Each structure stands twice: as structure tokens, then as C-alpha cells.
Amino acid sequence: MMKIATIAALIGSASAFAPAQTGKASTALNAEMSKSVPFLLNPSKTDGLIGSVGFDPINWSDNFDIKWLQESEIKHGRVAMLATAGFMAQQFVSFPMFADIHVDDSNLAPAAVGISGMMQIVFFAGAEEWRTNKGKITMADMFADSDRVPGDFGFDPMGKLKGKSEAEINDMKLKEIKNGRLAMLAIGGMIHHNFIFGEALF
Ligand SMILES: *[C@@H]1O[C@H](CO)[C@@H](O)[C@H](O)[C@H]1NC(C)=O
């Protein structure tokens, strides 16, 4: 399967270098192709979004609220950025009052903390989600009657966005989404490293 996808991707990108075919459309509908997956149609609902490279191979943007999808990606990215930092840090640092439950392998940390501690984390994350969205936490109602920009909670404690132009803010948003995507891959790699080798990261 991977091989087929790789070959298809190569054919897709090779055709970008082929000589121009005297105005002949490459598809019957003359539809625009995706920038990141050149053999698929461009998902038009992702056009113009910050960080969009036309990547939506299973057409989620046709079937779900695009703002909800954007916010999911941004939040997952933020959580993953914190997670990668925490996953590494916890091997070396622990709070003095929790020194007795310290484990080197971060995968074992949830068990060391125990079920009630983990439930508290889930509960507070849920309560915060509820609070910031004023109780509207489903895909159908989160953005239905709000013009909130996905990922924007007015959180800027250090005033980093003050006085910035829209272009500068968009640049920071692009950096955030790209760092978030990288972190989502990274935390998956770290967790599986520990599973497979059965030992701590470093
Ligand atoms: C996505 O939508 C396009 C255009 O409607 C269609 O050709 C394609 O088969 C769809 N892909 C999937 C995985 O459903």
C-alpha cells in the first residue's frame, strides 16, 4: 500500500515537470489539483486557510465544519507541543512533593500518578473546554453562532501580539500550526520509542 502511494506520489510530482500540453486539461473537469497530493482534487474549502497545503485526502472538509476541524488541529498541535516538552522533561525533573512517584519512562507516568489523578486532569480539561466555549462543545454548535477565529481565545499574557500587523500575526499563526504538526508526529514517535524499547527516552 505504502509502495503504491509512493509511486503514485512520484508520478504526480513528475508530471509537474513534463512539457506543457498545449492547453489540454489533465482532468475532464479541468479541476484544480491539490498542492500536496497532486493526484487528488484540491479541497476547495481549505483554500486560503493559514497553513493549508490542500491536504485533505479523505474529504473531511466537505463533511465537517471547517472551523471545528481547524480548531481541532490547532488544539491538538498545542497539546502535542506541551506533551513533547513534558515527555522529555519528566525524565529529569520532578516536583519535590511527588519525588516518591517519579518514573524515568514517561509512558509509565500515568500509572504512577494513579487513576484519580488522571481523572482530575481529564475533568479539568473538559471543564475548561466547556467554559471557553460557553457550553457549546459539539461540532454542530461550537461555531454555529459565533464568529470566533479557530484557536483564538484571546490568550496573550505577554502581549506578543500587541501592535503587530496582520501579516506578522499570520506569520506567527503559520509557525504555530507547523510546530504543532511537527509536535504531533514527535509525541507519537516518543511514545512508541518507549513502548518498543521498554525504556526511557534518553
Ligand atoms: C473526495 O471528493 C472528490 C470530489 O468530489 C472525489 O472525487 C473523491 O473520490 C473523494 N474522495 C474520497 C476518499 O471520498
JSON list of C-alpha atoms and ligand atoms in Angstrom, two decimals:
[
{"chain": "A", "resi": 1, "resn": "MET", "atom": "CA", "xyz": [0.00, 0.00, 0.00]},
{"chain": "A", "resi": 2, "resn": "MET", "atom": "CA", "xyz": [2.80, 2.38, 1.00]},
{"chain": "A", "resi": 3, "resn": "LYS", "atom": "CA", "xyz": [4.63, 1.46, -2.19]},
{"chain": "A", "resi": 4, "resn": "ILE", "atom": "CA", "xyz": [1.63, 2.25, -4.34]},
{"chain": "A", "resi": 5, "resn": "ALA", "atom": "CA", "xyz": [1.17, 5.59, -2.62]},
{"chain": "A", "resi": 6, "resn": "THR", "atom": "CA", "xyz": [4.85, 6.42, -3.07]},
{"chain": "A", "resi": 7, "resn": "ILE", "atom": "CA", "xyz": [4.82, 5.52, -6.73]},
{"chain": "A", "resi": 8, "resn": "ALA", "atom": "CA", "xyz": [1.63, 7.49, -7.25]},
{"chain": "A", "resi": 9, "resn": "ALA", "atom": "CA", "xyz": [3.18, 10.48, -5.50]},
{"chain": "A", "resi": 10, "resn": "LEU", "atom": "CA", "xyz": [6.26, 10.23, -7.72]},
{"chain": "A", "resi": 11, "resn": "ILE", "atom": "CA", "xyz": [4.15, 10.09, -10.87]},
{"chain": "A", "resi": 12, "resn": "GLY", "atom": "CA", "xyz": [2.13, 13.02, -9.59]},
{"chain": "A", "resi": 13, "resn": "SER", "atom": "CA", "xyz": [5.16, 15.18, -8.97]},
{"chain": "A", "resi": 14, "resn": "ALA", "atom": "CA", "xyz": [6.97, 14.06, -12.14]},
{"chain": "A", "resi": 15, "resn": "SER", "atom": "CA", "xyz": [4.08, 15.27, -14.25]},
{"chain": "A", "resi": 16, "resn": "ALA", "atom": "CA", "xyz": [4.69, 18.76, -12.86]},
{"chain": "A", "resi": 17, "resn": "PHE", "atom": "CA", "xyz": [7.96, 18.83, -14.83]},
{"chain": "A", "resi": 18, "resn": "ALA", "atom": "CA", "xyz": [6.53, 17.42, -18.06]},
{"chain": "A", "resi": 19, "resn": "PRO", "atom": "CA", "xyz": [6.40, 19.78, -21.05]},
{"chain": "A", "resi": 20, "resn": "ALA", "atom": "CA", "xyz": [3.23, 21.85, -21.26]},
{"chain": "A", "resi": 21, "resn": "GLN", "atom": "CA", "xyz": [0.49, 20.01, -23.11]},
{"chain": "A", "resi": 22, "resn": "THR", "atom": "CA", "xyz": [-0.74, 22.86, -25.28]},
{"chain": "A", "resi": 23, "resn": "GLY", "atom": "CA", "xyz": [-3.58, 23.87, -23.01]},
{"chain": "A", "resi": 24, "resn": "LYS", "atom": "CA", "xyz": [-5.07, 20.40, -22.66]},
{"chain": "A", "resi": 25, "resn": "ALA", "atom": "CA", "xyz": [-6.66, 19.93, -19.24]},
{"chain": "A", "resi": 26, "resn": "SER", "atom": "CA", "xyz": [-5.31, 16.98, -17.27]},
{"chain": "A", "resi": 27, "resn": "THR", "atom": "CA", "xyz": [-8.75, 16.09, -15.91]},
{"chain": "A", "resi": 28, "resn": "ALA", "atom": "CA", "xyz": [-12.07, 16.07, -17.64]},
{"chain": "A", "resi": 29, "resn": "LEU", "atom": "CA", "xyz": [-13.49, 18.72, -15.32]},
{"chain": "A", "resi": 30, "resn": "ASN", "atom": "CA", "xyz": [-10.43, 20.93, -15.60]},
{"chain": "A", "resi": 31, "resn": "ALA", "atom": "CA", "xyz": [-10.48, 20.93, -11.78]},
{"chain": "A", "resi": 32, "resn": "GLU", "atom": "CA", "xyz": [-7.61, 22.28, -9.75]},
{"chain": "A", "resi": 33, "resn": "MET", "atom": "CA", "xyz": [-5.39, 19.62, -8.19]},
{"chain": "A", "resi": 34, "resn": "SER", "atom": "CA", "xyz": [-4.18, 19.53, -4.59]},
{"chain": "A", "resi": 35, "resn": "LYS", "atom": "CA", "xyz": [-0.82, 21.15, -3.96]},
{"chain": "A", "resi": 36, "resn": "SER", "atom": "CA", "xyz": [0.35, 18.49, -1.52]},
{"chain": "A", "resi": 37, "resn": "VAL", "atom": "CA", "xyz": [-1.28, 15.41, -3.12]},
{"chain": "A", "resi": 38, "resn": "PRO", "atom": "CA", "xyz": [-1.12, 16.25, -6.83]},
{"chain": "A", "resi": 39, "resn": "PHE", "atom": "CA", "xyz": [-3.16, 13.24, -7.97]},
{"chain": "A", "resi": 40, "resn": "LEU", "atom": "CA", "xyz": [-6.18, 14.28, -5.87]},
{"chain": "A", "resi": 41, "resn": "LEU", "atom": "CA", "xyz": [-8.57, 17.18, -6.39]},
{"chain": "A", "resi": 42, "resn": "ASN", "atom": "CA", "xyz": [-7.89, 20.34, -4.42]},
{"chain": "A", "resi": 43, "resn": "PRO", "atom": "CA", "xyz": [-10.12, 20.51, -1.32]},
{"chain": "A", "resi": 44, "resn": "SER", "atom": "CA", "xyz": [-11.56, 23.97, -2.07]},
{"chain": "A", "resi": 45, "resn": "LYS", "atom": "CA", "xyz": [-12.82, 24.58, 1.48]},
{"chain": "A", "resi": 46, "resn": "THR", "atom": "CA", "xyz": [-9.23, 24.66, 2.72]},
{"chain": "A", "resi": 47, "resn": "ASP", "atom": "CA", "xyz": [-8.24, 27.40, 0.26]},
{"chain": "A", "resi": 48, "resn": "GLY", "atom": "CA", "xyz": [-6.67, 30.44, 1.88]},
{"chain": "A", "resi": 49, "resn": "LEU", "atom": "CA", "xyz": [-6.52, 28.95, 5.38]},
{"chain": "A", "resi": 50, "resn": "ILE", "atom": "CA", "xyz": [-3.27, 29.56, 7.25]},
{"chain": "A", "resi": 51, "resn": "GLY", "atom": "CA", "xyz": [-1.04, 26.51, 6.91]},
{"chain": "A", "resi": 52, "resn": "SER", "atom": "CA", "xyz": [-3.21, 24.93, 4.20]},
{"chain": "A", "resi": 53, "resn": "VAL", "atom": "CA", "xyz": [-1.41, 22.93, 1.54]},
{"chain": "A", "resi": 54, "resn": "GLY", "atom": "CA", "xyz": [-4.58, 21.40, 0.11]},
{"chain": "A", "resi": 55, "resn": "PHE", "atom": "CA", "xyz": [-4.10, 18.22, 2.14]},
{"chain": "A", "resi": 56, "resn": "ASP", "atom": "CA", "xyz": [-7.43, 16.51, 2.75]},
{"chain": "A", "resi": 57, "resn": "PRO", "atom": "CA", "xyz": [-7.25, 13.06, 1.15]},
{"chain": "A", "resi": 58, "resn": "ILE", "atom": "CA", "xyz": [-10.49, 11.77, 2.69]},
{"chain": "A", "resi": 59, "resn": "ASN", "atom": "CA", "xyz": [-12.56, 14.92, 2.15]},
{"chain": "A", "resi": 60, "resn": "TRP", "atom": "CA", "xyz": [-13.14, 15.79, 5.78]},
{"chain": "A", "resi": 61, "resn": "SER", "atom": "CA", "xyz": [-13.57, 19.45, 4.83]},
{"chain": "A", "resi": 62, "resn": "ASP", "atom": "CA", "xyz": [-16.64, 18.51, 2.77]},
{"chain": "A", "resi": 63, "resn": "ASN", "atom": "CA", "xyz": [-18.30, 16.69, 5.64]},
{"chain": "A", "resi": 64, "resn": "PHE", "atom": "CA", "xyz": [-17.41, 18.63, 8.80]},
{"chain": "A", "resi": 65, "resn": "ASP", "atom": "CA", "xyz": [-17.44, 22.28, 9.86]},
{"chain": "A", "resi": 66, "resn": "ILE", "atom": "CA", "xyz": [-14.09, 23.59, 8.64]},
{"chain": "A", "resi": 67, "resn": "LYS", "atom": "CA", "xyz": [-13.72, 25.90, 11.64]},
{"chain": "A", "resi": 68, "resn": "TRP", "atom": "CA", "xyz": [-14.20, 22.98, 14.01]},
{"chain": "A", "resi": 69, "resn": "LEU", "atom": "CA", "xyz": [-11.58, 21.00, 12.08]},
{"chain": "A", "resi": 70, "resn": "GLN", "atom": "CA", "xyz": [-9.15, 23.93, 12.20]},
{"chain": "A", "resi": 71, "resn": "GLU", "atom": "CA", "xyz": [-9.60, 24.35, 15.91]},
{"chain": "A", "resi": 72, "resn": "SER", "atom": "CA", "xyz": [-9.08, 20.62, 16.44]},
{"chain": "A", "resi": 73, "resn": "GLU", "atom": "CA", "xyz": [-5.80, 20.76, 14.56]},
{"chain": "A", "resi": 74, "resn": "ILE", "atom": "CA", "xyz": [-4.60, 23.85, 16.41]},
{"chain": "A", "resi": 75, "resn": "LYS", "atom": "CA", "xyz": [-5.53, 22.45, 19.82]},
{"chain": "A", "resi": 76, "resn": "HIS", "atom": "CA", "xyz": [-4.03, 19.05, 19.10]},
{"chain": "A", "resi": 77, "resn": "GLY", "atom": "CA", "xyz": [-0.87, 20.83, 17.97]},
{"chain": "A", "resi": 78, "resn": "ARG", "atom": "CA", "xyz": [-0.70, 22.92, 21.13]},
{"chain": "A", "resi": 79, "resn": "VAL", "atom": "CA", "xyz": [-1.27, 19.92, 23.38]},
{"chain": "A", "resi": 80, "resn": "ALA", "atom": "CA", "xyz": [1.36, 17.98, 21.43]},
{"chain": "A", "resi": 81, "resn": "MET", "atom": "CA", "xyz": [3.90, 20.80, 21.80]},
{"chain": "A", "resi": 82, "resn": "LEU", "atom": "CA", "xyz": [3.38, 20.78, 25.57]},
{"chain": "A", "resi": 83, "resn": "ALA", "atom": "CA", "xyz": [3.42, 16.98, 25.59]},
{"chain": "A", "resi": 84, "resn": "THR", "atom": "CA", "xyz": [6.78, 16.68, 23.81]},
{"chain": "A", "resi": 85, "resn": "ALA", "atom": "CA", "xyz": [8.35, 19.14, 26.25]},
{"chain": "A", "resi": 86, "resn": "GLY", "atom": "CA", "xyz": [6.78, 17.39, 29.24]},
{"chain": "A", "resi": 87, "resn": "PHE", "atom": "CA", "xyz": [7.63, 13.90, 28.00]},
{"chain": "A", "resi": 88, "resn": "MET", "atom": "CA", "xyz": [11.31, 14.85, 27.87]},
{"chain": "A", "resi": 89, "resn": "ALA", "atom": "CA", "xyz": [11.37, 16.98, 30.99]},
{"chain": "A", "resi": 90, "resn": "GLN", "atom": "CA", "xyz": [9.74, 14.47, 33.32]},
{"chain": "A", "resi": 91, "resn": "GLN", "atom": "CA", "xyz": [12.65, 12.05, 32.91]},
{"chain": "A", "resi": 92, "resn": "PHE", "atom": "CA", "xyz": [14.93, 14.58, 34.60]},
{"chain": "A", "resi": 93, "resn": "VAL", "atom": "CA", "xyz": [12.77, 16.80, 36.77]},
{"chain": "A", "resi": 94, "resn": "SER", "atom": "CA", "xyz": [10.06, 16.13, 39.31]},
{"chain": "A", "resi": 95, "resn": "PHE", "atom": "CA", "xyz": [8.21, 18.24, 41.82]},
{"chain": "A", "resi": 96, "resn": "PRO", "atom": "CA", "xyz": [9.72, 17.68, 45.28]},
{"chain": "A", "resi": 97, "resn": "MET", "atom": "CA", "xyz": [6.36, 16.64, 46.74]},
{"chain": "A", "resi": 98, "resn": "PHE", "atom": "CA", "xyz": [5.95, 13.98, 44.04]},
{"chain": "A", "resi": 99, "resn": "ALA", "atom": "CA", "xyz": [9.53, 12.70, 44.08]},
{"chain": "A", "resi": 100, "resn": "ASP", "atom": "CA", "xyz": [8.41, 9.34, 45.51]},
{"chain": "A", "resi": 101, "resn": "ILE", "atom": "CA", "xyz": [6.30, 8.50, 42.44]},
{"chain": "A", "resi": 102, "resn": "HIS", "atom": "CA", "xyz": [8.90, 9.55, 39.86]},
{"chain": "A", "resi": 103, "resn": "VAL", "atom": "CA", "xyz": [9.49, 7.16, 36.94]},
{"chain": "A", "resi": 104, "resn": "ASP", "atom": "CA", "xyz": [12.09, 7.52, 34.17]},
{"chain": "A", "resi": 105, "resn": "ASP", "atom": "CA", "xyz": [9.92, 6.06, 31.42]},
{"chain": "A", "resi": 106, "resn": "SER", "atom": "CA", "xyz": [7.26, 8.69, 30.68]},
{"chain": "A", "resi": 107, "resn": "ASN", "atom": "CA", "xyz": [4.86, 6.01, 29.42]},
{"chain": "A", "resi": 108, "resn": "LEU", "atom": "CA", "xyz": [4.65, 4.71, 32.98]},
{"chain": "A", "resi": 109, "resn": "ALA", "atom": "CA", "xyz": [3.85, 8.12, 34.44]},
{"chain": "A", "resi": 110, "resn": "PRO", "atom": "CA", "xyz": [0.03, 7.90, 34.11]},
{"chain": "A", "resi": 111, "resn": "ALA", "atom": "CA", "xyz": [0.04, 4.64, 36.10]},
{"chain": "A", "resi": 112, "resn": "ALA", "atom": "CA", "xyz": [2.38, 6.17, 38.69]},
{"chain": "A", "resi": 113, "resn": "VAL", "atom": "CA", "xyz": [0.07, 9.16, 39.11]},
{"chain": "A", "resi": 114, "resn": "GLY", "atom": "CA", "xyz": [-2.90, 6.84, 39.54]},
{"chain": "A", "resi": 115, "resn": "ILE", "atom": "CA", "xyz": [-6.45, 6.77, 38.29]},
{"chain": "A", "resi": 116, "resn": "SER", "atom": "CA", "xyz": [-7.85, 9.60, 40.41]},
{"chain": "A", "resi": 117, "resn": "GLY", "atom": "CA", "xyz": [-5.07, 11.99, 39.44]},
{"chain": "A", "resi": 118, "resn": "MET", "atom": "CA", "xyz": [-5.58, 11.19, 35.76]},
{"chain": "A", "resi": 119, "resn": "MET", "atom": "CA", "xyz": [-9.34, 11.62, 36.10]},
{"chain": "A", "resi": 120, "resn": "GLN", "atom": "CA", "xyz": [-8.78, 15.06, 37.60]},
{"chain": "A", "resi": 121, "resn": "ILE", "atom": "CA", "xyz": [-6.73, 16.06, 34.55]},
{"chain": "A", "resi": 122, "resn": "VAL", "atom": "CA", "xyz": [-9.45, 14.85, 32.17]},
{"chain": "A", "resi": 123, "resn": "PHE", "atom": "CA", "xyz": [-12.12, 16.57, 34.26]},
{"chain": "A", "resi": 124, "resn": "PHE", "atom": "CA", "xyz": [-10.35, 19.94, 34.32]},
{"chain": "A", "resi": 125, "resn": "ALA", "atom": "CA", "xyz": [-9.56, 19.77, 30.61]},
{"chain": "A", "resi": 126, "resn": "GLY", "atom": "CA", "xyz": [-13.24, 19.11, 29.95]},
{"chain": "A", "resi": 127, "resn": "ALA", "atom": "CA", "xyz": [-14.37, 21.89, 32.28]},
{"chain": "A", "resi": 128, "resn": "GLU", "atom": "CA", "xyz": [-12.02, 24.33, 30.59]},
{"chain": "A", "resi": 129, "resn": "GLU", "atom": "CA", "xyz": [-13.30, 23.29, 27.16]},
{"chain": "A", "resi": 130, "resn": "TRP", "atom": "CA", "xyz": [-16.84, 23.83, 28.41]},
{"chain": "A", "resi": 131, "resn": "ARG", "atom": "CA", "xyz": [-16.01, 27.23, 29.92]},
{"chain": "A", "resi": 132, "resn": "THR", "atom": "CA", "xyz": [-14.15, 28.68, 26.94]},
{"chain": "A", "resi": 133, "resn": "ASN", "atom": "CA", "xyz": [-16.94, 27.64, 24.57]},
{"chain": "A", "resi": 134, "resn": "LYS", "atom": "CA", "xyz": [-19.79, 28.62, 26.91]},
{"chain": "A", "resi": 135, "resn": "GLY", "atom": "CA", "xyz": [-21.11, 25.08, 26.94]},
{"chain": "A", "resi": 136, "resn": "LYS", "atom": "CA", "xyz": [-21.18, 24.68, 23.17]},
{"chain": "A", "resi": 137, "resn": "ILE", "atom": "CA", "xyz": [-18.72, 21.87, 22.73]},
{"chain": "A", "resi": 138, "resn": "THR", "atom": "CA", "xyz": [-20.13, 19.81, 19.87]},
{"chain": "A", "resi": 139, "resn": "MET", "atom": "CA", "xyz": [-19.22, 20.08, 16.22]},
{"chain": "A", "resi": 140, "resn": "ALA", "atom": "CA", "xyz": [-22.73, 21.29, 15.40]},
{"chain": "A", "resi": 141, "resn": "ASP", "atom": "CA", "xyz": [-22.88, 24.23, 17.80]},
{"chain": "A", "resi": 142, "resn": "MET", "atom": "CA", "xyz": [-19.33, 25.34, 18.66]},
{"chain": "A", "resi": 143, "resn": "PHE", "atom": "CA", "xyz": [-19.00, 27.77, 15.76]},
{"chain": "A", "resi": 144, "resn": "ALA", "atom": "CA", "xyz": [-22.63, 27.87, 14.67]},
{"chain": "A", "resi": 145, "resn": "ASP", "atom": "CA", "xyz": [-23.43, 31.33, 16.01]},
{"chain": "A", "resi": 146, "resn": "SER", "atom": "CA", "xyz": [-20.04, 32.69, 16.90]},
{"chain": "A", "resi": 147, "resn": "ASP", "atom": "CA", "xyz": [-17.51, 34.45, 14.70]},
{"chain": "A", "resi": 148, "resn": "ARG", "atom": "CA", "xyz": [-14.60, 33.39, 16.88]},
{"chain": "A", "resi": 149, "resn": "VAL", "atom": "CA", "xyz": [-11.48, 32.63, 14.88]},
{"chain": "A", "resi": 150, "resn": "PRO", "atom": "CA", "xyz": [-10.50, 28.96, 15.41]},
{"chain": "A", "resi": 151, "resn": "GLY", "atom": "CA", "xyz": [-7.77, 28.67, 18.03]},
{"chain": "A", "resi": 152, "resn": "ASP", "atom": "CA", "xyz": [-8.24, 32.27, 19.22]},
{"chain": "A", "resi": 153, "resn": "PHE", "atom": "CA", "xyz": [-9.06, 32.51, 22.93]},
{"chain": "A", "resi": 154, "resn": "GLY", "atom": "CA", "xyz": [-7.65, 35.98, 23.44]},
{"chain": "A", "resi": 155, "resn": "PHE", "atom": "CA", "xyz": [-4.73, 34.40, 25.29]},
{"chain": "A", "resi": 156, "resn": "ASP", "atom": "CA", "xyz": [-1.72, 36.70, 25.02]},
{"chain": "A", "resi": 157, "resn": "PRO", "atom": "CA", "xyz": [-0.35, 37.18, 28.55]},
{"chain": "A", "resi": 158, "resn": "MET", "atom": "CA", "xyz": [2.99, 38.56, 27.39]},
{"chain": "A", "resi": 159, "resn": "GLY", "atom": "CA", "xyz": [1.45, 40.98, 24.91]},
{"chain": "A", "resi": 160, "resn": "LYS", "atom": "CA", "xyz": [3.32, 39.41, 21.99]},
{"chain": "A", "resi": 161, "resn": "LEU", "atom": "CA", "xyz": [0.55, 40.24, 19.54]},
{"chain": "A", "resi": 162, "resn": "LYS", "atom": "CA", "xyz": [0.14, 43.88, 20.54]},
{"chain": "A", "resi": 163, "resn": "GLY", "atom": "CA", "xyz": [0.96, 46.32, 17.76]},
{"chain": "A", "resi": 164, "resn": "LYS", "atom": "CA", "xyz": [1.65, 43.53, 15.27]},
{"chain": "A", "resi": 165, "resn": "SER", "atom": "CA", "xyz": [0.37, 43.84, 11.72]},
{"chain": "A", "resi": 166, "resn": "GLU", "atom": "CA", "xyz": [-1.99, 41.25, 10.28]},
{"chain": "A", "resi": 167, "resn": "ALA", "atom": "CA", "xyz": [0.84, 39.84, 8.14]},
{"chain": "A", "resi": 168, "resn": "GLU", "atom": "CA", "xyz": [3.06, 39.42, 11.19]},
{"chain": "A", "resi": 169, "resn": "ILE", "atom": "CA", "xyz": [0.27, 37.75, 13.15]},
{"chain": "A", "resi": 170, "resn": "ASN", "atom": "CA", "xyz": [-0.46, 35.41, 10.24]},
{"chain": "A", "resi": 171, "resn": "ASP", "atom": "CA", "xyz": [3.22, 34.53, 10.12]},
{"chain": "A", "resi": 172, "resn": "MET", "atom": "CA", "xyz": [3.12, 33.62, 13.80]},
{"chain": "A", "resi": 173, "resn": "LYS", "atom": "CA", "xyz": [-0.02, 31.55, 13.22]},
{"chain": "A", "resi": 174, "resn": "LEU", "atom": "CA", "xyz": [1.74, 29.69, 10.42]},
{"chain": "A", "resi": 175, "resn": "LYS", "atom": "CA", "xyz": [4.69, 28.97, 12.71]},
{"chain": "A", "resi": 176, "resn": "GLU", "atom": "CA", "xyz": [2.36, 27.74, 15.42]},
{"chain": "A", "resi": 177, "resn": "ILE", "atom": "CA", "xyz": [0.49, 25.37, 13.14]},
{"chain": "A", "resi": 178, "resn": "LYS", "atom": "CA", "xyz": [3.71, 23.97, 11.64]},
{"chain": "A", "resi": 179, "resn": "ASN", "atom": "CA", "xyz": [5.34, 23.50, 15.03]},
{"chain": "A", "resi": 180, "resn": "GLY", "atom": "CA", "xyz": [2.11, 21.87, 16.20]},
{"chain": "A", "resi": 181, "resn": "ARG", "atom": "CA", "xyz": [2.05, 19.43, 13.28]},
{"chain": "A", "resi": 182, "resn": "LEU", "atom": "CA", "xyz": [5.67, 18.51, 13.90]},
{"chain": "A", "resi": 183, "resn": "ALA", "atom": "CA", "xyz": [4.97, 18.03, 17.62]},
{"chain": "A", "resi": 184, "resn": "MET", "atom": "CA", "xyz": [2.01, 15.73, 16.88]},
{"chain": "A", "resi": 185, "resn": "LEU", "atom": "CA", "xyz": [4.33, 13.47, 14.89]},
{"chain": "A", "resi": 186, "resn": "ALA", "atom": "CA", "xyz": [7.07, 13.84, 17.51]},
{"chain": "A", "resi": 187, "resn": "ILE", "atom": "CA", "xyz": [5.00, 12.80, 20.53]},
{"chain": "A", "resi": 188, "resn": "GLY", "atom": "CA", "xyz": [3.80, 9.73, 18.62]},
{"chain": "A", "resi": 189, "resn": "GLY", "atom": "CA", "xyz": [7.41, 8.82, 17.90]},
{"chain": "A", "resi": 190, "resn": "MET", "atom": "CA", "xyz": [8.49, 9.35, 21.50]},
{"chain": "A", "resi": 191, "resn": "ILE", "atom": "CA", "xyz": [5.67, 7.26, 22.98]},
{"chain": "A", "resi": 192, "resn": "HIS", "atom": "CA", "xyz": [6.32, 4.42, 20.55]},
{"chain": "A", "resi": 193, "resn": "HIS", "atom": "CA", "xyz": [10.05, 4.58, 21.21]},
{"chain": "A", "resi": 194, "resn": "ASN", "atom": "CA", "xyz": [9.38, 3.89, 24.88]},
{"chain": "A", "resi": 195, "resn": "PHE", "atom": "CA", "xyz": [6.85, 1.13, 24.08]},
{"chain": "A", "resi": 196, "resn": "ILE", "atom": "CA", "xyz": [9.13, -0.65, 21.66]},
{"chain": "A", "resi": 197, "resn": "PHE", "atom": "CA", "xyz": [12.37, -0.39, 23.61]},
{"chain": "A", "resi": 198, "resn": "GLY", "atom": "CA", "xyz": [10.71, -0.58, 27.02]},
{"chain": "A", "resi": 199, "resn": "GLU", "atom": "CA", "xyz": [12.93, 2.13, 28.42]},
{"chain": "A", "resi": 200, "resn": "ALA", "atom": "CA", "xyz": [13.14, 5.89, 28.91]},
{"chain": "A", "resi": 201, "resn": "LEU", "atom": "CA", "xyz": [13.70, 8.29, 26.04]},
{"chain": "A", "resi": 202, "resn": "PHE", "atom": "CA", "xyz": [17.29, 9.27, 26.85]},
{"chain": "B", "resi": 1, "resn": "LIG", "atom": "C1", "xyz": [-13.28, 13.36, -2.43]},
{"chain": "B", "resi": 1, "resn": "LIG", "atom": "O1", "xyz": [-14.04, 14.18, -3.28]},
{"chain": "B", "resi": 1, "resn": "LIG", "atom": "C2", "xyz": [-13.71, 14.08, -4.65]},
{"chain": "B", "resi": 1, "resn": "LIG", "atom": "C3", "xyz": [-14.50, 15.11, -5.43]},
{"chain": "B", "resi": 1, "resn": "LIG", "atom": "O2", "xyz": [-15.85, 15.09, -5.06]},
{"chain": "B", "resi": 1, "resn": "LIG", "atom": "C4", "xyz": [-13.95, 12.65, -5.13]},
{"chain": "B", "resi": 1, "resn": "LIG", "atom": "O3", "xyz": [-13.56, 12.54, -6.48]},
{"chain": "B", "resi": 1, "resn": "LIG", "atom": "C5", "xyz": [-13.13, 11.69, -4.28]},
{"chain": "B", "resi": 1, "resn": "LIG", "atom": "O4", "xyz": [-13.40, 10.36, -4.63]},
{"chain": "B", "resi": 1, "resn": "LIG", "atom": "C6", "xyz": [-13.42, 11.89, -2.80]},
{"chain": "B", "resi": 1, "resn": "LIG", "atom": "N1", "xyz": [-12.52, 11.08, -2.03]},
{"chain": "B", "resi": 1, "resn": "LIG", "atom": "C7", "xyz": [-12.92, 10.27, -1.07]},
{"chain": "B", "resi": 1, "resn": "LIG", "atom": "C8", "xyz": [-11.85, 9.49, -0.35]},
{"chain": "B", "resi": 1, "resn": "LIG", "atom": "O5", "xyz": [-14.09, 10.13, -0.76]}
]
